[in-house]
Short mmCIF file of C-alpha atoms in Angstrom, two decimals:
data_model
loop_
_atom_site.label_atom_id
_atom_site.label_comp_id
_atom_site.label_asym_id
_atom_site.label_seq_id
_atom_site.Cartn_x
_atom_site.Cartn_y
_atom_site.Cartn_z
CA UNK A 1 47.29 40.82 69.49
CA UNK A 2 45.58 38.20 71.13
CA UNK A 3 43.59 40.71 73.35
CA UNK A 4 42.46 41.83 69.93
CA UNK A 5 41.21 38.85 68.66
CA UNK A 6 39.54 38.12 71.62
CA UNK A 7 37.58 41.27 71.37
CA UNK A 8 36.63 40.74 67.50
CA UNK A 9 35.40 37.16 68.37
CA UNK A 10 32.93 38.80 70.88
CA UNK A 11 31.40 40.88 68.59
CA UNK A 12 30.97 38.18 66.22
CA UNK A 13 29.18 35.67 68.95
CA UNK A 14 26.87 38.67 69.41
CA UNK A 15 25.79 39.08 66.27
CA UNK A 16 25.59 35.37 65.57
CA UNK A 17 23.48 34.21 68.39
CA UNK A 18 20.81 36.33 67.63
CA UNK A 19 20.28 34.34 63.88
CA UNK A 20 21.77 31.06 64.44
CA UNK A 21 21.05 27.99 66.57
CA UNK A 22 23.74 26.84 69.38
CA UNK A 23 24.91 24.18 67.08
CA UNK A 24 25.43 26.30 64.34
CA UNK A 25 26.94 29.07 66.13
CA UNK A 26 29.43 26.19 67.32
CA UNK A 27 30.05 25.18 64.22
CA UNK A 28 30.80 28.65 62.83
CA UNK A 29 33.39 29.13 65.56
CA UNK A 30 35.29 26.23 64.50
CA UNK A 31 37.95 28.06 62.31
CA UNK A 32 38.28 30.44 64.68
CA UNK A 33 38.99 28.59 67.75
CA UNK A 34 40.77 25.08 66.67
CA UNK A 35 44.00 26.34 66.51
CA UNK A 36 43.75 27.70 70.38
CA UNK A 37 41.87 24.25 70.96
CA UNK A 38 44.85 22.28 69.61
CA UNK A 39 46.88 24.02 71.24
CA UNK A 40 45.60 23.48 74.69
CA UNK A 41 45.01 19.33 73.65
CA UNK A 42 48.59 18.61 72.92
CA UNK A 43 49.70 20.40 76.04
CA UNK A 44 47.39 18.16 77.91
CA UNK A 45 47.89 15.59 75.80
CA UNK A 46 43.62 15.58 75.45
CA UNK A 47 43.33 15.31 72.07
CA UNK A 48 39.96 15.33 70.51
CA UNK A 49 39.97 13.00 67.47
CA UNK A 50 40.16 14.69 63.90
CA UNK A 51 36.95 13.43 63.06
CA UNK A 52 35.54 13.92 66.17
CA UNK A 53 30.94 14.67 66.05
CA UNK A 54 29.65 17.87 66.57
CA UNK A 55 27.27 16.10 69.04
CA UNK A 56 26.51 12.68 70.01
CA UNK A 57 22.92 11.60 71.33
CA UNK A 58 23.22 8.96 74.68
CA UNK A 59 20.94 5.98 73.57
CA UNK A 60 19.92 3.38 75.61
CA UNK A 61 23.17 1.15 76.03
CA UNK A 62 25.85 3.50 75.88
CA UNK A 63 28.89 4.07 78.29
CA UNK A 64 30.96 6.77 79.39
CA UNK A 65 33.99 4.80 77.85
CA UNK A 66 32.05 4.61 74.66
CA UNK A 67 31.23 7.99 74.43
CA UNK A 68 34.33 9.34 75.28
CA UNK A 69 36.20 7.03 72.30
CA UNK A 70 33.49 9.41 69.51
CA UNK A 71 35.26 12.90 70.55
CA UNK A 72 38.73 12.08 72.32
CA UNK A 73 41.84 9.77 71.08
CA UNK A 74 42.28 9.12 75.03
CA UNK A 75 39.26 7.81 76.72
CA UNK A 76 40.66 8.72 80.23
CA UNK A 77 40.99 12.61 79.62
CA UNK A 78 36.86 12.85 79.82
CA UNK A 79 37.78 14.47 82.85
CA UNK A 80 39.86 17.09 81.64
CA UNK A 81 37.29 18.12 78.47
CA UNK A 82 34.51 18.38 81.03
CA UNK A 83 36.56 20.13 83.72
CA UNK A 84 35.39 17.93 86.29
CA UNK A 85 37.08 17.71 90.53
CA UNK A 86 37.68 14.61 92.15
CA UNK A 87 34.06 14.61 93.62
CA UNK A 88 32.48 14.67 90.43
CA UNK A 89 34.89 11.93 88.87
CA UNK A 90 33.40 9.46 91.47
CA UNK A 91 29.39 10.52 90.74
CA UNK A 92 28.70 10.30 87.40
CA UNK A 93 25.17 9.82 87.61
CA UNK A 94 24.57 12.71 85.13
CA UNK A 95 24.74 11.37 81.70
CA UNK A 96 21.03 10.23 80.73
CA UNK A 97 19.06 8.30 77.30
CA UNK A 98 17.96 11.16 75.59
CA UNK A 99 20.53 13.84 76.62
CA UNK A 100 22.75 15.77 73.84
CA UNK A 101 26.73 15.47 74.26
CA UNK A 102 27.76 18.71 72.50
CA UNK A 103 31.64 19.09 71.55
CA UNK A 104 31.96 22.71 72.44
CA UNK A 105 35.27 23.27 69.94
CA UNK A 106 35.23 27.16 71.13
CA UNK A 107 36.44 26.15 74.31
CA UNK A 108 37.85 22.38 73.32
CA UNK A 109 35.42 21.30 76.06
CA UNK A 110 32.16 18.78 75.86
CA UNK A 111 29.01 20.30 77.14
CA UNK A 112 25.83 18.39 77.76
CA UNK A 113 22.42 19.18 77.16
CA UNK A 114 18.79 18.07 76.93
CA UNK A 115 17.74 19.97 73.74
CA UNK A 116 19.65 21.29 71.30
CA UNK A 117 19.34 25.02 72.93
CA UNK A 118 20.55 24.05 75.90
CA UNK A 119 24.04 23.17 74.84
CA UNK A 120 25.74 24.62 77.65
CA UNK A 121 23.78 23.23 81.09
CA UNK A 122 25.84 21.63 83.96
CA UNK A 123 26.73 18.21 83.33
CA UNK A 124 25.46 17.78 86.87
CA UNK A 125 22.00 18.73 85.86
CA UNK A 126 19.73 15.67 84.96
CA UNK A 127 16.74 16.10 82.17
CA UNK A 128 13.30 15.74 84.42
CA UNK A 129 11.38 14.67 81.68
CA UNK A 130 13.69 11.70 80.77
CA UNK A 131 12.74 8.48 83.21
CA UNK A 132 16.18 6.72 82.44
CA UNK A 133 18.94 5.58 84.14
CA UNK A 134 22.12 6.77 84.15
CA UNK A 135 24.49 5.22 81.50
CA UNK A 136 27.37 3.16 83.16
CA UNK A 137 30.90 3.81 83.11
CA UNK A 138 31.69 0.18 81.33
CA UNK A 139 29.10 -2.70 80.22
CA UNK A 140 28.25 -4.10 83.28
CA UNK A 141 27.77 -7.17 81.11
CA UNK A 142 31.47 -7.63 80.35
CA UNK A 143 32.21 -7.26 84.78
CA UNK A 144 29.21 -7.59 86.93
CA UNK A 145 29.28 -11.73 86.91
CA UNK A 146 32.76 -11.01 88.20
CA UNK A 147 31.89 -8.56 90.99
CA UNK A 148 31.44 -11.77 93.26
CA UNK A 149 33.71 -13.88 91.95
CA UNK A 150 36.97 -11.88 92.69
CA UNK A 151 36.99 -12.93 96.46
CA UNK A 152 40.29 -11.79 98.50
CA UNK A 153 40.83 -12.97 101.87
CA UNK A 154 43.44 -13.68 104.51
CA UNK A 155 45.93 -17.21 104.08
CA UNK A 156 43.28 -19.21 106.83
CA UNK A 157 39.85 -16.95 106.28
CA UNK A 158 37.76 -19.65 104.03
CA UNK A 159 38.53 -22.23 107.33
CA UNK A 160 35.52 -20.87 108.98
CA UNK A 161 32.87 -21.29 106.19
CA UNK A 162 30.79 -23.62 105.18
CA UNK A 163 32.25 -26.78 103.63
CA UNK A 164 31.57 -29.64 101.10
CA UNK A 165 31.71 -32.97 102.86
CA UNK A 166 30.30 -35.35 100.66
CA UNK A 167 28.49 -35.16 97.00
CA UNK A 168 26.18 -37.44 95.42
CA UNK A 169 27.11 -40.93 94.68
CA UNK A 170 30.36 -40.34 95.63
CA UNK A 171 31.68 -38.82 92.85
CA UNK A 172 34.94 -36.73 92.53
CA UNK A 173 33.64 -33.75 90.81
CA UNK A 174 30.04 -31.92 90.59
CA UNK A 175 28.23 -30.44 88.19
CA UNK A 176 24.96 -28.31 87.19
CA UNK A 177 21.84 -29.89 88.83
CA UNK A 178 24.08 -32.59 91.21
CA UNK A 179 23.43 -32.95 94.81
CA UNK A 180 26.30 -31.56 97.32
CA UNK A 181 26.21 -32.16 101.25
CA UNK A 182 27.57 -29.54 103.38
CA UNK A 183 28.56 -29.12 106.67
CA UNK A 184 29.26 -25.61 108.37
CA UNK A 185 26.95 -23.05 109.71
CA UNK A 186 24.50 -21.41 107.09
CA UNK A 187 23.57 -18.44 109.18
CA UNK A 188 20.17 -18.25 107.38
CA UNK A 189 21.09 -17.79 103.81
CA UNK A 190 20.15 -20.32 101.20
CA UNK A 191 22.30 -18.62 98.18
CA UNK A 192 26.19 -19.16 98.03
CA UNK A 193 28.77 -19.02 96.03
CA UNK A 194 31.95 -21.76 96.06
CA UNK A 195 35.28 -21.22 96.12
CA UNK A 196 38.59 -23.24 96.47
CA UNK A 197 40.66 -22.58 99.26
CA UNK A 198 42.91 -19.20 98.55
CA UNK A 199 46.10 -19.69 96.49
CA UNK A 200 48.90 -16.40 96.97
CA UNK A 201 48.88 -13.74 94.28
CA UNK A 202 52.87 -13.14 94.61
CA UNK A 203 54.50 -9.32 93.44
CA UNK A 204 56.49 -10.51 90.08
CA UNK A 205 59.62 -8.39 91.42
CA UNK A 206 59.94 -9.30 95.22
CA UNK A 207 57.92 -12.23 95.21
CA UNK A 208 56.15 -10.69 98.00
CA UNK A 209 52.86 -12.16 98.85
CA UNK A 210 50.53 -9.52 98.53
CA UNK A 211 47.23 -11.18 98.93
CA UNK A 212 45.30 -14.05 98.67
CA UNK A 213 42.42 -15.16 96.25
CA UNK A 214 40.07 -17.79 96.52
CA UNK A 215 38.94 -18.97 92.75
CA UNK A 216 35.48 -19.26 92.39
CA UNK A 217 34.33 -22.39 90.94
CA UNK A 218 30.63 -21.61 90.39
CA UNK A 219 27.26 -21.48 92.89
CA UNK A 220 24.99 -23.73 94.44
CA UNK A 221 21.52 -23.54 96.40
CA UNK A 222 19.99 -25.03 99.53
CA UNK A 223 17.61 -27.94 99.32
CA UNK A 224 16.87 -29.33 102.16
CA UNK A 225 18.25 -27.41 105.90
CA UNK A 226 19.25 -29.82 108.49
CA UNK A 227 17.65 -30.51 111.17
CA UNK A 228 19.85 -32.36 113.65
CA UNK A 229 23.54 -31.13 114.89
CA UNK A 230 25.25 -34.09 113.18
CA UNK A 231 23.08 -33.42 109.89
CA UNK A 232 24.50 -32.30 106.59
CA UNK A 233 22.83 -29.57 104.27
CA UNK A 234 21.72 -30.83 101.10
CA UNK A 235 22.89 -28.60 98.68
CA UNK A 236 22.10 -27.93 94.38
CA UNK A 237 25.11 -26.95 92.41
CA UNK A 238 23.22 -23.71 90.16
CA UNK A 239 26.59 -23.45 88.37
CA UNK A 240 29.84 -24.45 87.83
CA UNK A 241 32.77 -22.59 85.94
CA UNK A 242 35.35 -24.96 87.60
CA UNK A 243 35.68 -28.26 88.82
CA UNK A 244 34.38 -28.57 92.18
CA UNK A 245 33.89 -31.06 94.75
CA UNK A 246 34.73 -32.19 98.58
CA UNK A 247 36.87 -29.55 100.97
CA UNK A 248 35.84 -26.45 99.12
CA UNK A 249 34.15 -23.54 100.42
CA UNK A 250 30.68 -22.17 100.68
CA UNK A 251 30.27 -18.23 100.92
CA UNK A 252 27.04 -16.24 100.70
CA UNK A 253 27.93 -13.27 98.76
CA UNK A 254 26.09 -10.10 98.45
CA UNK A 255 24.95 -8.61 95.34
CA UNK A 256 27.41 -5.91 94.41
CA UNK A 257 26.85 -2.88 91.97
CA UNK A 258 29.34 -1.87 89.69
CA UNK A 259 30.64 1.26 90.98
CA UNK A 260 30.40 4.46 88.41
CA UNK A 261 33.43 6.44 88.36
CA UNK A 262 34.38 8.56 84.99
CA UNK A 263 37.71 6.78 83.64
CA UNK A 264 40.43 8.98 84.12
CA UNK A 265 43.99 8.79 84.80
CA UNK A 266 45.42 8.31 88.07
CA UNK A 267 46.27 11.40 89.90
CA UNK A 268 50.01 10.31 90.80
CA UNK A 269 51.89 8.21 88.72
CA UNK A 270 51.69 4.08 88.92
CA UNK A 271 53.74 1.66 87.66
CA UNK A 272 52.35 -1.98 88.14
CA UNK A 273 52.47 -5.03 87.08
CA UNK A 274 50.04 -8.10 86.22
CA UNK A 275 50.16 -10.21 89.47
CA UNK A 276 48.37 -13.66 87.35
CA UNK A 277 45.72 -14.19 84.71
CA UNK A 278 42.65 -14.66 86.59
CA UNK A 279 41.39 -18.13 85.80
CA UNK A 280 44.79 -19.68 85.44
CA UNK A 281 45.33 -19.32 82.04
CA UNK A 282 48.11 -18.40 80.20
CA UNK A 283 47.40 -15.29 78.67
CA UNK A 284 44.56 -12.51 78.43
CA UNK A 285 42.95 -11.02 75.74
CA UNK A 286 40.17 -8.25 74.70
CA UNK A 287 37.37 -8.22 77.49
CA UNK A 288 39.40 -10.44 80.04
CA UNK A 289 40.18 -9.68 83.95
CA UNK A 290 43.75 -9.27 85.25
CA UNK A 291 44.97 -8.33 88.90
CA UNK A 292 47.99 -5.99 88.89
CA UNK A 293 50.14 -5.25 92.09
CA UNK A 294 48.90 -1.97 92.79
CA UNK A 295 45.53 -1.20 95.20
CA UNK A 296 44.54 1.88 97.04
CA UNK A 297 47.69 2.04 98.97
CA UNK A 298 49.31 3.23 95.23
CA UNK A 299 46.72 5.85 94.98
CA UNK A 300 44.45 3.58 92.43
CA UNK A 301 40.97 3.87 92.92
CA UNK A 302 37.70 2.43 90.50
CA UNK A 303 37.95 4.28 86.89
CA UNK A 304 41.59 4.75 87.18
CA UNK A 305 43.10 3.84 83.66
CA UNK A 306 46.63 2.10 82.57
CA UNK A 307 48.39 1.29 79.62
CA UNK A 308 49.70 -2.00 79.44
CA UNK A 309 52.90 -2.56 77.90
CA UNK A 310 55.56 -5.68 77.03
CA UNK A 311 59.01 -4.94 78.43
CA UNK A 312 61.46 -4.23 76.40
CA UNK A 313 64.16 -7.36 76.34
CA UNK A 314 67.97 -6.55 76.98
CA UNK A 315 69.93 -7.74 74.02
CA UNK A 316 73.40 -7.63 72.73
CA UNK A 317 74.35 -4.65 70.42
CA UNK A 318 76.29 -6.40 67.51
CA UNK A 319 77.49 -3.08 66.10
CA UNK A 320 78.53 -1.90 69.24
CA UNK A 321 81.34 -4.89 70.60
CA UNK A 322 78.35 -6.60 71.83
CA UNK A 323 77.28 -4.10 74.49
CA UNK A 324 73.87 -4.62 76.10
CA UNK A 325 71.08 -2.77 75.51
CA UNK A 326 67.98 -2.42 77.00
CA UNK A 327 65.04 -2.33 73.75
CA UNK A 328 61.50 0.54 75.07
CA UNK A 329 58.89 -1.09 76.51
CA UNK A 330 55.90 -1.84 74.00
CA UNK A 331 52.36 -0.74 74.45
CA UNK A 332 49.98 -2.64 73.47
CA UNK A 333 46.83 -2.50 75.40
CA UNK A 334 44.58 -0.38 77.67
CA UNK A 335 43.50 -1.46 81.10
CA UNK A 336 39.75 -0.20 83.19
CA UNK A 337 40.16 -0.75 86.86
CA UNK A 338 37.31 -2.06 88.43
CA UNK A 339 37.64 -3.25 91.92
CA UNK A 340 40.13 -2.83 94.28
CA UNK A 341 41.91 -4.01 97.32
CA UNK A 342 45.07 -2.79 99.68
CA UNK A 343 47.43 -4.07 97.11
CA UNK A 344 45.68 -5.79 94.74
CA UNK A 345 43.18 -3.94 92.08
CA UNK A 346 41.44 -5.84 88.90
CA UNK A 347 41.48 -4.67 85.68
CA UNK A 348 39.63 -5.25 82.57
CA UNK A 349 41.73 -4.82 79.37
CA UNK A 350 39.79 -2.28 77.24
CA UNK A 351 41.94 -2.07 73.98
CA UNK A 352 44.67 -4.48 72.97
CA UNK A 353 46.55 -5.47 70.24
CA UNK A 354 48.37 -8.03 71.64
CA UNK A 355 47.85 -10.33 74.42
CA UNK A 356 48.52 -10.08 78.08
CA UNK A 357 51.11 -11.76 80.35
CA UNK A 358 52.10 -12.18 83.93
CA UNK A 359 54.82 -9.71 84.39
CA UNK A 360 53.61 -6.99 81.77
CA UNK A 361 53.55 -3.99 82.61
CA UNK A 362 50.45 -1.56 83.51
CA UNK A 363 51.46 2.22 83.63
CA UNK A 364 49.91 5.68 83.97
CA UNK A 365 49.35 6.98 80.42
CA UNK A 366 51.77 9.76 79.42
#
């Protein structure tokens, strides 16, 4: 029966394609291929949305992540639609302005494209008459301030960096455009970044220290070098997010890129946790940066994607002679990782409905 069908559809594409475009052949062949197509997405658990586009043309400003929320209910299973390796999940420089995503519903695949008769070209092939960039994974606007700023070190490591000895007029605290006086070796550089010595991120569960992280507390900028051994650096604070001021630490940090990996699921399972809310608040909302107790010793890498949920509490069952019972755990959100260490990664929540606590819980979609 099926081989059948199979052989009937053939016959139809061959007809078709000689009097229809590639978009409207794909659009003919909806009714005969969603039901295979569903099929295959709730196995996977890949769904493409019910009202997913026929096509979607990249514009300057788009992301991967954006893209990926037009066709699919899952963001992460991009990988799966485009039938992509490991390889290619790490280099996605493919997507360009001016290209055609195509949702291929024959096959319940995307296909990319540079004209609309080209609907089935490599995603690794890049249009030559485009000029653009590739379009990011994730707005480097809501992360690349906080490529620098996430600074993990040993318990003593900041020791042996440049300090803040004095600052102007003696008072407690600095701010934008105040003078700072350093001592410490500068090793040429003129840019730096400051940071408070490093404070434990602890595992919720074993209390474990797994790393340490030295908040930043904004940047400052050489004035005047000194000249004499006994000399302090005049220094101008460029910035400050955080209150800063004598004993904390100077570090010239390198400009980092954010790093463009498709975002899919992990390929083993995770279970983690969120380690702290980075800036010491209380909570974390849409757009905000968490640290969770998983790094690339877990099998995490940059793109990998977790859903955050609230554990359930245990209560008391009063129809049941008061047994305990453990309530499911609640998901509410949807976490990007972005940078990663040993044991510590940092995440970006995505998608939440609710917000974020130390202790919740960040888990491999099912």
């Amino acid at each position: 029966m099926i081989r059948a069908i199979s052989d009937s559809n053939a016959a139809f594409i061959g007809r078709t394609m000689k009097k229809f475009s590639t978009a409207a052949l794909i659009l003919a062949l909806t009714t005969l291929f969603t039901p295979l197509q569903t099929f295959a997405a709730s196995k996977n658990k890949c769904e493409f949305l019910p009202n997913a586009p026929d096509k979607h043309i990249v514009v300057r400003g788009d992301t991967l992540w954006d893209i990926s929320g037009k066709f699919l209910a899952n963001p992460w299973c991009w990988p799966k639609v485009w039938g992509m390796n490991s390889e290619q999940i790490k280099n996605p420089h493919w997507i360009y302005p001016g290209q055609i995503v195509y949702f291929d519903r024959a096959t319940g695949r995307l296909r990319l494209a540079s004209t609309p008769y080209d609907a089935r070209l490599s995603p690794k092939i890049r249009s030559k008459i485009l000029g653009e960039a590739p379009i990011p994974t994730i707005s480097h606007d809501a992360i690349g301030p906080f490529l620098s700023r996430a600074l993990i070190v040993k318990e003593d490591e900041l020791d042996k960096y440049p300090r803040i000895m004095a600052s102007q007029e003696g008072r407690v605290y600095l701010s934008k455009g105040d003078r700072a006086y350093v001592r410490g070796d500068l090793e040429n550089m003129t840019l730096f970044e400051v940071f408070r010595p490093a404070q434990p991120l602890k595992d919720p569960d074993t209390k474990e220290v797994l790393a340490y992280e030295a908040a930043h507390l904004g940047a400052v900028k050489l004035h005047r070098r000194a000249e004499k051994e006994n000399e302090a650096h005049s220094f101008t604070v460029t910035e400050t997010v955080e209150e800063m001021g004598v004993r904390d630490r100077l570090v010239a940090v390198p400009q980092q890129t954010v790093m463009n990996y498709v975002p899919h699921a992990p390929e083993k399972p995770v279970e983690a946790k969120i380690v702290a809310i980075y800036g010491g608040v209380t909570h974390a909302g849409q757009n905000r940066v968490v640290p969770i107790n998983r790094g690339s010793k877990d099998g995490v890498d940059v793109g990998t994607v977790l859903k955050l949920y609230r554990a359930g509490k245990t209560i008391e069952d009063p129809t049941d002679n008061k047994n305990e019972v453990k309530l499911p755990d609640e998901e509410y959100g949807t976490l990007f990782i972005f940078r990663v260490f040993d044991n510590i990664s940092y995440g970006l929540i995505m998608e939440v409905r609710d917000a974020a606590h130390v202790g919740d819980i960040a888990r491999s979609p099912e």
